[in-house]
N, CA, C and O atoms as a DFTB+ gen file, in Angstrom:
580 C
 N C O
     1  1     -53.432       1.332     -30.576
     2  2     -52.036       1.640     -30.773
     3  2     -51.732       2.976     -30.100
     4  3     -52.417       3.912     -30.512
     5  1     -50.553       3.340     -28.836
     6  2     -50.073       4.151     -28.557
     7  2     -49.180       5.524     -29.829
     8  3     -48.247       5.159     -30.545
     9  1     -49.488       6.385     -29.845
    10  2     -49.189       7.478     -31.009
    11  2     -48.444       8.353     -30.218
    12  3     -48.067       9.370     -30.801
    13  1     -47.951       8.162     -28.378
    14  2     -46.896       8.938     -28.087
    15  2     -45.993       9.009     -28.333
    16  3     -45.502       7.958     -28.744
    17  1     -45.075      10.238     -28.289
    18  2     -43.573      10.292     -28.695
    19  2     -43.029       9.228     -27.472
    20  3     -43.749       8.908     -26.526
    21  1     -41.828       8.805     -27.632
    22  2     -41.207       8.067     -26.979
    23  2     -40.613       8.890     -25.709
    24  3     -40.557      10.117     -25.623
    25  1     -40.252       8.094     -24.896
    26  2     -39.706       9.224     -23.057
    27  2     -38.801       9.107     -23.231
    28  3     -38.354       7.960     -23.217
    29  1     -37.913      10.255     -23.516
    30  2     -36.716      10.845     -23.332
    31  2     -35.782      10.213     -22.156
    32  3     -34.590      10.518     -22.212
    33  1     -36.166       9.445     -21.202
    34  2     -35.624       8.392     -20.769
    35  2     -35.399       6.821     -21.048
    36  3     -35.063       5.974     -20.220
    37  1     -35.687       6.627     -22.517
    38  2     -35.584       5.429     -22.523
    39  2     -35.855       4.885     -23.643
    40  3     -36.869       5.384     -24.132
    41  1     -35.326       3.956     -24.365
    42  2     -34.484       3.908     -25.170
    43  2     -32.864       3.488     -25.093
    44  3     -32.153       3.324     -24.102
    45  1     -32.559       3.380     -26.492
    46  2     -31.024       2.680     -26.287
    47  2     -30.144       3.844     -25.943
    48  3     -30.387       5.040     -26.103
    49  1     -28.914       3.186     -25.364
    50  2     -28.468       4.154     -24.524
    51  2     -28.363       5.169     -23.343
    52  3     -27.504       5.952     -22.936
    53  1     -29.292       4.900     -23.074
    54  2     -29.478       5.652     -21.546
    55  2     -28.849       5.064     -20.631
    56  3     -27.943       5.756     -20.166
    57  1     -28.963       4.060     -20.180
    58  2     -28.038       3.319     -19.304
    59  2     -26.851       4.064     -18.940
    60  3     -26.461       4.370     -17.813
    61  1     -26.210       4.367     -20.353
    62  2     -24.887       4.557     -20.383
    63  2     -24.916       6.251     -20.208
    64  3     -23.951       6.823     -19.701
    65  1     -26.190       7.045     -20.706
    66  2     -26.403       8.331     -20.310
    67  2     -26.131       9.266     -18.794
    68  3     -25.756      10.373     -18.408
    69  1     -26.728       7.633     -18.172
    70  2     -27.498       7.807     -16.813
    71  2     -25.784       7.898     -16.041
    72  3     -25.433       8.851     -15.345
    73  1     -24.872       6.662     -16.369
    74  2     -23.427       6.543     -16.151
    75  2     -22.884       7.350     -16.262
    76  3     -22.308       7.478     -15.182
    77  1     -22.492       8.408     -17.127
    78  2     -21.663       9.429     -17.468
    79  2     -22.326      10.580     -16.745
    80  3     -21.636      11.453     -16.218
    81  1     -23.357      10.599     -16.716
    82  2     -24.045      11.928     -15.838
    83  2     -23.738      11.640     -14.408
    84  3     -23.141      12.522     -13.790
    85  1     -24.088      10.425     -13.727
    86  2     -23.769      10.425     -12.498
    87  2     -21.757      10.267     -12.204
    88  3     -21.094      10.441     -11.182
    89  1     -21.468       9.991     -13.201
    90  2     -19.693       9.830     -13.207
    91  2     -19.186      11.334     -12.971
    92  3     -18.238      11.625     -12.241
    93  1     -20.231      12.559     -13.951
    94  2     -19.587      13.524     -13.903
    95  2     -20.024      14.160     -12.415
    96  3     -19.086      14.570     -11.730
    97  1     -21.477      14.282     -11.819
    98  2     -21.407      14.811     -10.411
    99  2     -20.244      13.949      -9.667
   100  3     -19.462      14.671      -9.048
   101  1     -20.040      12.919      -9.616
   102  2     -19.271      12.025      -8.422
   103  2     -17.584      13.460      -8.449
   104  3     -16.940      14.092      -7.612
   105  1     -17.604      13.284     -10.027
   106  2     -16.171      14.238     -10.356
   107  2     -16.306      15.859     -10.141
   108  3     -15.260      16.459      -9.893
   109  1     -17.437      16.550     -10.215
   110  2     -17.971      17.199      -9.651
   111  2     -17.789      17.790      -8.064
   112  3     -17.388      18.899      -7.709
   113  1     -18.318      16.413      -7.090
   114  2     -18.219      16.478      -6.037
   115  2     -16.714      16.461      -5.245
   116  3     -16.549      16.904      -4.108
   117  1     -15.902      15.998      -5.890
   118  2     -14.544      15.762      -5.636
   119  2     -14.439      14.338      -5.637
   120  3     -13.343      13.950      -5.231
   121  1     -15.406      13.251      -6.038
   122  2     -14.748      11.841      -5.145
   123  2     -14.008      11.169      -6.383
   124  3     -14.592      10.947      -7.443
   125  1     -13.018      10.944      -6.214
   126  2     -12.128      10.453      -7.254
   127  2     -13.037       9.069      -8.128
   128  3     -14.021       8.644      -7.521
   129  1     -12.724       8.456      -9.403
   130  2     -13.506       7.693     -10.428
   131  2     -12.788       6.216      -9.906
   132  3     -11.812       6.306      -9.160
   133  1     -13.247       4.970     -10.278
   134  2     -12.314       4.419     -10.536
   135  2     -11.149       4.292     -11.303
   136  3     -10.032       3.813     -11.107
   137  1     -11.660       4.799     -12.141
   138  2     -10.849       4.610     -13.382
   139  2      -9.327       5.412     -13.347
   140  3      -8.308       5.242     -14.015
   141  1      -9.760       6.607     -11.965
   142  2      -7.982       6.839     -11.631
   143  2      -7.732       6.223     -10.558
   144  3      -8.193       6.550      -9.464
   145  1      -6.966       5.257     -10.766
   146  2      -6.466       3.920     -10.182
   147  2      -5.288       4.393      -9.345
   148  3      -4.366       5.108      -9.735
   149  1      -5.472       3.862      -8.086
   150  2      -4.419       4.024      -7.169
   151  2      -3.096       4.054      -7.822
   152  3      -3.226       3.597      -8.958
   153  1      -1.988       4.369      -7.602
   154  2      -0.644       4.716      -8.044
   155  2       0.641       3.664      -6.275
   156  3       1.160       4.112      -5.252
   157  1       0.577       2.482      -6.803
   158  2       1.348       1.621      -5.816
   159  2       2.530       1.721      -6.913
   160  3       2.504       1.757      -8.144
   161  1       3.701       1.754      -5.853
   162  2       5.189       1.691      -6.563
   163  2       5.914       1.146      -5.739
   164  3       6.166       1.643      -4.642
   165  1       6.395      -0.049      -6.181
   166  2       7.792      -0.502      -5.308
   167  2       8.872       0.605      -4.960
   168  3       9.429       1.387      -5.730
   169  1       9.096       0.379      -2.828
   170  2       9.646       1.405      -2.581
   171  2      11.465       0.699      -2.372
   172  3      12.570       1.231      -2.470
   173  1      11.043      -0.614      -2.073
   174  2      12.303      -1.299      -1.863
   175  2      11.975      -2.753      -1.706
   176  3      10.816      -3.144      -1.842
   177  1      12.770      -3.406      -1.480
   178  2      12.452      -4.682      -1.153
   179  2      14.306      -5.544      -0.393
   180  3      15.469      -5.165      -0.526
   181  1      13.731      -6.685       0.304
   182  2      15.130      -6.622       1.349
   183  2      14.706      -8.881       1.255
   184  3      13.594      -9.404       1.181
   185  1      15.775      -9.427       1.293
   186  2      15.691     -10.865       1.917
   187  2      15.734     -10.892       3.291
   188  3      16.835     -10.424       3.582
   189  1      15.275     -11.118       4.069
   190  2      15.201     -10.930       5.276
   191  2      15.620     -12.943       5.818
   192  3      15.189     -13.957       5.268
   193  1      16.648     -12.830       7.131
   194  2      17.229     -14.147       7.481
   195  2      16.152     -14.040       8.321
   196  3      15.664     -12.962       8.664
   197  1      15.634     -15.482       8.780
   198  2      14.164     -15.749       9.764
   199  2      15.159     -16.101      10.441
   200  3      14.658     -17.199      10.684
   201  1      16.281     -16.158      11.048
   202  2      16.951     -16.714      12.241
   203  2      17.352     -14.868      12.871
   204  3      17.530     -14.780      14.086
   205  1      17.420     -14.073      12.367
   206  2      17.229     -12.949      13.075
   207  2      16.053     -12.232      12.983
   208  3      15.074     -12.352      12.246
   209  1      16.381     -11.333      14.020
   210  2      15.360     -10.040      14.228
   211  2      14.862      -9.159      13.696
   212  3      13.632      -9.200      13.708
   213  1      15.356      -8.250      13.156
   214  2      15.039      -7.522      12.340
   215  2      15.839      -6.720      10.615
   216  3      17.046      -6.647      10.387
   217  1      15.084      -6.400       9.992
   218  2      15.726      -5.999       8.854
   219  2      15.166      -4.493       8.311
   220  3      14.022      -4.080       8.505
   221  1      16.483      -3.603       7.420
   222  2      16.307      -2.587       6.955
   223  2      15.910      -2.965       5.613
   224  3      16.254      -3.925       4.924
   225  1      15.040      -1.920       5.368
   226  2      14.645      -1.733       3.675
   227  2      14.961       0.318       3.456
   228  3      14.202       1.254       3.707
   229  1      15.892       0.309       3.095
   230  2      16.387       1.902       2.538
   231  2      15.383       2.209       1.355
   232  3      14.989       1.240       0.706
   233  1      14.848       3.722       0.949
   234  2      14.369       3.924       0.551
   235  2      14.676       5.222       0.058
   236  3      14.821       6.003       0.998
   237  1      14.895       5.977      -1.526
   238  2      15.469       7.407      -1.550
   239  2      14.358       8.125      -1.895
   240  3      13.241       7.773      -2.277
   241  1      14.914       9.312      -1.671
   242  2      13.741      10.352      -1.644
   243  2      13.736      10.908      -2.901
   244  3      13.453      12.104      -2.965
   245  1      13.965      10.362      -3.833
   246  2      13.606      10.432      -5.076
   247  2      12.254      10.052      -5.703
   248  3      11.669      10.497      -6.690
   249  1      11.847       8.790      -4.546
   250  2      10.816       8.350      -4.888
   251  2       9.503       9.153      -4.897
   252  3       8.485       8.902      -5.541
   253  1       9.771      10.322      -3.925
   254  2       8.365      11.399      -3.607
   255  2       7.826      10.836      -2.287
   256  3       8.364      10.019      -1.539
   257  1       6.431      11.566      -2.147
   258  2       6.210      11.369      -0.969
   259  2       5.006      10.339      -1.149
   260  3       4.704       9.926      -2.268
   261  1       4.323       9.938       0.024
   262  2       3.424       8.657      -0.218
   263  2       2.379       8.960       0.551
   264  3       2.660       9.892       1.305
   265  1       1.330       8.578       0.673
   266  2       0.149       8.530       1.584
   267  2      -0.134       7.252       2.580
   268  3      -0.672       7.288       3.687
   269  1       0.416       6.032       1.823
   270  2       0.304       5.006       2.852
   271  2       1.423       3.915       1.844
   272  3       1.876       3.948       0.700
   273  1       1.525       2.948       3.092
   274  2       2.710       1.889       2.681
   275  2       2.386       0.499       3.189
   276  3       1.901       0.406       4.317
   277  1       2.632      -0.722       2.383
   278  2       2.061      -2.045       2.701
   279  2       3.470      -2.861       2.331
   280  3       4.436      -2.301       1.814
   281  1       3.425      -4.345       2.698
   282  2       4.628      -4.983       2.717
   283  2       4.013      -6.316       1.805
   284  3       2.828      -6.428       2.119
   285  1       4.227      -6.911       1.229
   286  2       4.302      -8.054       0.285
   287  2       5.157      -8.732       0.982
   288  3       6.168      -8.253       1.496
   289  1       4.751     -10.047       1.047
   290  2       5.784     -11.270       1.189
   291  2       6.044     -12.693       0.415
   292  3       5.180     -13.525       0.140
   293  1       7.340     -12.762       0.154
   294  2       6.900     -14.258      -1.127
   295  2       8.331     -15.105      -0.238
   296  3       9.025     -14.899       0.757
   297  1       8.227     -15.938      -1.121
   298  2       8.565     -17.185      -0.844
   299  2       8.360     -18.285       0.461
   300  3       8.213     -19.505       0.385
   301  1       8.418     -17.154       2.052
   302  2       8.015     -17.838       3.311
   303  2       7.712     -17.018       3.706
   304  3       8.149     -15.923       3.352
   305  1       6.638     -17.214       4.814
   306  2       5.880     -16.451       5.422
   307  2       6.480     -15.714       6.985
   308  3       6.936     -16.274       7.982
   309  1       6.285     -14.449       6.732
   310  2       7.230     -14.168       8.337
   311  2       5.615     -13.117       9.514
   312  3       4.907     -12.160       9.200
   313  1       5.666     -13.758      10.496
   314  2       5.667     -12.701      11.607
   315  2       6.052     -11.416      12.127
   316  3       7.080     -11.167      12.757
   317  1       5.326     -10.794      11.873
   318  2       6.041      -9.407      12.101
   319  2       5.087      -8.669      13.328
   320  3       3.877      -8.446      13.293
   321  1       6.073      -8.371      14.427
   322  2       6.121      -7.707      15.436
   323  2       5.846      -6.569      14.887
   324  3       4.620      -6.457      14.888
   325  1       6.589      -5.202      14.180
   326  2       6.271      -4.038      14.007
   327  2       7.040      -3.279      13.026
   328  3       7.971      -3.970      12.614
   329  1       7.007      -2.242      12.553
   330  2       7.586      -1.429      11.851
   331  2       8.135      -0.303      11.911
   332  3       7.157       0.425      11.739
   333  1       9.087       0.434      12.045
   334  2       9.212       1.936      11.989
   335  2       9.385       2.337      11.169
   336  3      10.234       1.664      10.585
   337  1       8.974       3.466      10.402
   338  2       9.161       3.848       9.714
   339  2       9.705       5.403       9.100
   340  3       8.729       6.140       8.968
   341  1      10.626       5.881       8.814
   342  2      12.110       6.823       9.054
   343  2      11.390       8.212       7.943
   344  3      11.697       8.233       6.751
   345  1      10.919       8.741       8.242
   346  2      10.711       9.889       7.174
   347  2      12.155      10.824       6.908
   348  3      13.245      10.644       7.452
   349  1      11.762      11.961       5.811
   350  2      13.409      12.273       5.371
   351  2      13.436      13.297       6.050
   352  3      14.519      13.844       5.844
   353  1      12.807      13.887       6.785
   354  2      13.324      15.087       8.185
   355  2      13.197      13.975       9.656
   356  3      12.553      14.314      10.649
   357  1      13.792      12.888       9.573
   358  2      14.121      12.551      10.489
   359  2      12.664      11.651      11.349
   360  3      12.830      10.578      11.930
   361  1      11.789      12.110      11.289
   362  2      10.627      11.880      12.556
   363  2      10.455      10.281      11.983
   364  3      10.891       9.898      10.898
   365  1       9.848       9.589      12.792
   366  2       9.475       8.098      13.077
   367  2       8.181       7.984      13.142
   368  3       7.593       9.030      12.867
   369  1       7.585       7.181      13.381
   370  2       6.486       6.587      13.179
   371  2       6.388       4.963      13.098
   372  3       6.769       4.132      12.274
   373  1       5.484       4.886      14.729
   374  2       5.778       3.200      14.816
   375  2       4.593       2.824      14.433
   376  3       3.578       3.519      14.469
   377  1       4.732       1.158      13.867
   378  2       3.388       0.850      13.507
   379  2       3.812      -0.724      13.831
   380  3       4.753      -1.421      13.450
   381  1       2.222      -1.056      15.068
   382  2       2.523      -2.487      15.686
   383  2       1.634      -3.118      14.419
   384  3       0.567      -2.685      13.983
   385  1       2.434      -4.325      13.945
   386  2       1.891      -5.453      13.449
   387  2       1.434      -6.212      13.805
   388  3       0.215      -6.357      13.715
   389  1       2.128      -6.935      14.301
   390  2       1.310      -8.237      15.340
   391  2       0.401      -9.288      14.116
   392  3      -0.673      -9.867      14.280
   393  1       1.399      -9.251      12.748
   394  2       0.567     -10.361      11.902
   395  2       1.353     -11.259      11.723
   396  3       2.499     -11.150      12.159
   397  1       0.924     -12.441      10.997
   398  2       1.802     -13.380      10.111
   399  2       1.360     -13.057       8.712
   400  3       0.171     -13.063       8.393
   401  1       2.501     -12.730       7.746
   402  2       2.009     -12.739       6.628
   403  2       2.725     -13.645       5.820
   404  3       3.938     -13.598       5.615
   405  1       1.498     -14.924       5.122
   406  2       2.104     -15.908       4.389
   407  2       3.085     -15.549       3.431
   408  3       3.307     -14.338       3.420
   409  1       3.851     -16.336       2.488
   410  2       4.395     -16.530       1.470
   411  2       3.287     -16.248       0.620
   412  3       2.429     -17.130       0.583
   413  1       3.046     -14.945      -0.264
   414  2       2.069     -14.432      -1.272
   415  2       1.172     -13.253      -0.738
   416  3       0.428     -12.700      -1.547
   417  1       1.196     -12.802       0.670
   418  2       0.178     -12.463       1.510
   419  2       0.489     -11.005       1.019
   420  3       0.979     -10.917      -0.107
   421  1       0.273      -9.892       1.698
   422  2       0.402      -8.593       1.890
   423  2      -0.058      -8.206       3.376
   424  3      -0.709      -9.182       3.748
   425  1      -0.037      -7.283       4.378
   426  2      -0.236      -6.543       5.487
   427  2      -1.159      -5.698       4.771
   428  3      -1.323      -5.528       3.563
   429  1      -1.896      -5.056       6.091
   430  2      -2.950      -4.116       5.887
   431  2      -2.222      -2.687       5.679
   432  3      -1.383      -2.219       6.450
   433  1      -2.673      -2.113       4.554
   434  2      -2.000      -0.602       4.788
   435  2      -2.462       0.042       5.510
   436  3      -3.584       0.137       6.008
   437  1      -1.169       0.744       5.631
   438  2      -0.879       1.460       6.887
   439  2      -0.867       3.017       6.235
   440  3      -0.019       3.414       5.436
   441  1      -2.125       3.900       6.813
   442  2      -1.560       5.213       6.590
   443  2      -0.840       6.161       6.980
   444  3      -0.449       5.853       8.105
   445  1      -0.426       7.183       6.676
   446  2       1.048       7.537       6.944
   447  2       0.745       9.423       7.185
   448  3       0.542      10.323       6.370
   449  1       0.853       9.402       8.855
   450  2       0.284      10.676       9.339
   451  2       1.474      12.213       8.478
   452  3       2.497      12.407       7.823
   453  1       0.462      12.814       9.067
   454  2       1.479      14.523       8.825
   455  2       1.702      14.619       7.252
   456  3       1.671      13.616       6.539
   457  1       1.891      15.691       6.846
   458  2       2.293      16.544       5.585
   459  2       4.142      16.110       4.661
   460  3       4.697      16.169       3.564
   461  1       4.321      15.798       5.734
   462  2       5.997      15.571       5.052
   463  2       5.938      13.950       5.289
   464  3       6.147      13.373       6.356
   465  1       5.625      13.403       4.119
   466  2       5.899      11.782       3.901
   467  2       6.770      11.165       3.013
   468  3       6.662      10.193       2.266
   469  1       7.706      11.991       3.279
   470  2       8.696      11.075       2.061
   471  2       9.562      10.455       2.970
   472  3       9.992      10.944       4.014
   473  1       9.815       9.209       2.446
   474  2      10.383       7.932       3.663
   475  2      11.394       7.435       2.986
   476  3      11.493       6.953       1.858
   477  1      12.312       7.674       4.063
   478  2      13.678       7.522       4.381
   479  2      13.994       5.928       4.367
   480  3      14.543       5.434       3.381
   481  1      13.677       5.239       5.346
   482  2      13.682       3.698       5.027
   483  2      12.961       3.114       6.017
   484  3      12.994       3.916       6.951
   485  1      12.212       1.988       6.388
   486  2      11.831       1.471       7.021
   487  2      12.234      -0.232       7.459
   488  3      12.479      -1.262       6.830
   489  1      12.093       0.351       9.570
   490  2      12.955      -0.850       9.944
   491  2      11.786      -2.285      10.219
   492  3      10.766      -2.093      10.881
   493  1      11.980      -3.142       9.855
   494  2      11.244      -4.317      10.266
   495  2      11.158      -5.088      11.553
   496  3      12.167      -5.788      11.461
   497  1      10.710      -5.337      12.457
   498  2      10.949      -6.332      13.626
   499  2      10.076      -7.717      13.495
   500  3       9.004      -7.335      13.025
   501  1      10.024      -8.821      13.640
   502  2       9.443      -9.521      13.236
   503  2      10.564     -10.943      14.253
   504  3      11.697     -10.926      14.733
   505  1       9.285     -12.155      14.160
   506  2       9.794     -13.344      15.329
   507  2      10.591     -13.658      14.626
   508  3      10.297     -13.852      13.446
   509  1      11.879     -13.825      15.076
   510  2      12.979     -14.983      14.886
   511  2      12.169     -16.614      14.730
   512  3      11.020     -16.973      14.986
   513  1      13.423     -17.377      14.168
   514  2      12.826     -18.787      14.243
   515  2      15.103     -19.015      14.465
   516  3      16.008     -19.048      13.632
   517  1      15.082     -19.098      15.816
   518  2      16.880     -19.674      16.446
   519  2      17.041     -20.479      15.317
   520  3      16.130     -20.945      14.633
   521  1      18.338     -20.633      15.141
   522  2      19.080     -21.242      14.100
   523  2      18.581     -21.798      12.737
   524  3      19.154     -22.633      12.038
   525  1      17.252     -21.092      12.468
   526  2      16.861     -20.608      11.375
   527  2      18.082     -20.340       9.939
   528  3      19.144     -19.734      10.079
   529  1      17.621     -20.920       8.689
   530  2      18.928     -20.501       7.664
   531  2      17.384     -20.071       6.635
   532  3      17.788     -19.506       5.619
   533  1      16.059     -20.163       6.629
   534  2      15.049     -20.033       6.413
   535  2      15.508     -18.022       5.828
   536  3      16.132     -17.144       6.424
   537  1      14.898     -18.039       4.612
   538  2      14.784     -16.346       3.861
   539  2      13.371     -16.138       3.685
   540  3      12.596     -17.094       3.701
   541  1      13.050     -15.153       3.546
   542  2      12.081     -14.927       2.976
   543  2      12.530     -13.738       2.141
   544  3      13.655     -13.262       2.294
   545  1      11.598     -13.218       1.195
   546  2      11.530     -11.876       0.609
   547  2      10.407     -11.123       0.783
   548  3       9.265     -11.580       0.751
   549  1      10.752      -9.767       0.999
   550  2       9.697      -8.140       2.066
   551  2       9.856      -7.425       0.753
   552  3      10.916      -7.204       0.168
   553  1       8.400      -7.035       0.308
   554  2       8.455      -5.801      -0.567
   555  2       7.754      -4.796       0.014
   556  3       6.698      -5.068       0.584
   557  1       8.143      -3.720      -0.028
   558  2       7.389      -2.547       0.676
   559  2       6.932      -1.503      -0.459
   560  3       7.624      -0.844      -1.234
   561  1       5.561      -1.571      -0.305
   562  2       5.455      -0.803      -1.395
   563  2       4.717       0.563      -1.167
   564  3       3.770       0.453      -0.389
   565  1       4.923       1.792      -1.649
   566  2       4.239       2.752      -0.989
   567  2       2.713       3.404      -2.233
   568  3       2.820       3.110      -3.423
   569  1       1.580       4.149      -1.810
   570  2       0.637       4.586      -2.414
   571  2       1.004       6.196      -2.599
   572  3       0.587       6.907      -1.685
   573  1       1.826       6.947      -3.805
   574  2       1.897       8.064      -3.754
   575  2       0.705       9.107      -3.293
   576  3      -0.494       8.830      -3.299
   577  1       1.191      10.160      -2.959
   578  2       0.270      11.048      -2.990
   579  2       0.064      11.988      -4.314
   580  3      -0.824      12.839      -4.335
């Protein structure tokens, strides 16, 4: 029969020891936890006619500023050529799409250069379908900073 004390590693609970110790260096180090969960907020959202070109989604600067911005699409799926996107001192920022995003889909986010990101509204370009009566619905949603 073994008459050692037991190793201070092991035993119930450690697992969860081992978790919280390495949770606190990660927090430590600066790298954010999961557990503080991205912050996505609807910035606007627009019906967009598939028999035209392009559409505005306005956005106030109430909302704050953002780090990056993605588009949701429901009911039909649209093509989208590109985006600009209007910050509130004016400057632009183009971003080529070149996707189709189904009915349910989302676009890849897009991050959102420079220090002053609070967005003004963003314009859509995306393929027509001619005499199209076809809607879809665009949510744009942004990731605060």
């Amino acid at each position: 029969m073994n008459s050692s004390p037991p190793r201070p590693d092991s035993g119930p609970g450690v697992p969860a020891r081992r978790r919280l110790a390495a949770a606190l260096a990660l927090v430590a180090a600066g790298v954010p936890l999961a557990a503080r969960a991205e912050r996505w907020i609807v910035l606007g959202r627009r019906e967009v006619n598939l028999g035209a070109d392009h559409d505005e989604i306005p956005v106030t600067s109430e909302r704050g500023k953002f780090r990056a911005i993605k588009l949701r699409v429901r009911e039909r799926g649209v093509q989208f050529a590109h985006m600009t996107v209007i910050f509130g001192n004016g400057r632009r920022f183009e971003v080529l799409l070149r996707d189709f995003i189904p009915a349910g889909g989302e676009s890849r986010i897009v991050d959102l250069p420079g220090s002053d990101r609070t967005v003004n509204r963003v314009i859509l370009r995306y393929t027509t379908r001619p005499g199209s009566a076809e809607r879809a619905e665009v949510v744009l949603w942004g990731l605060q900073d």
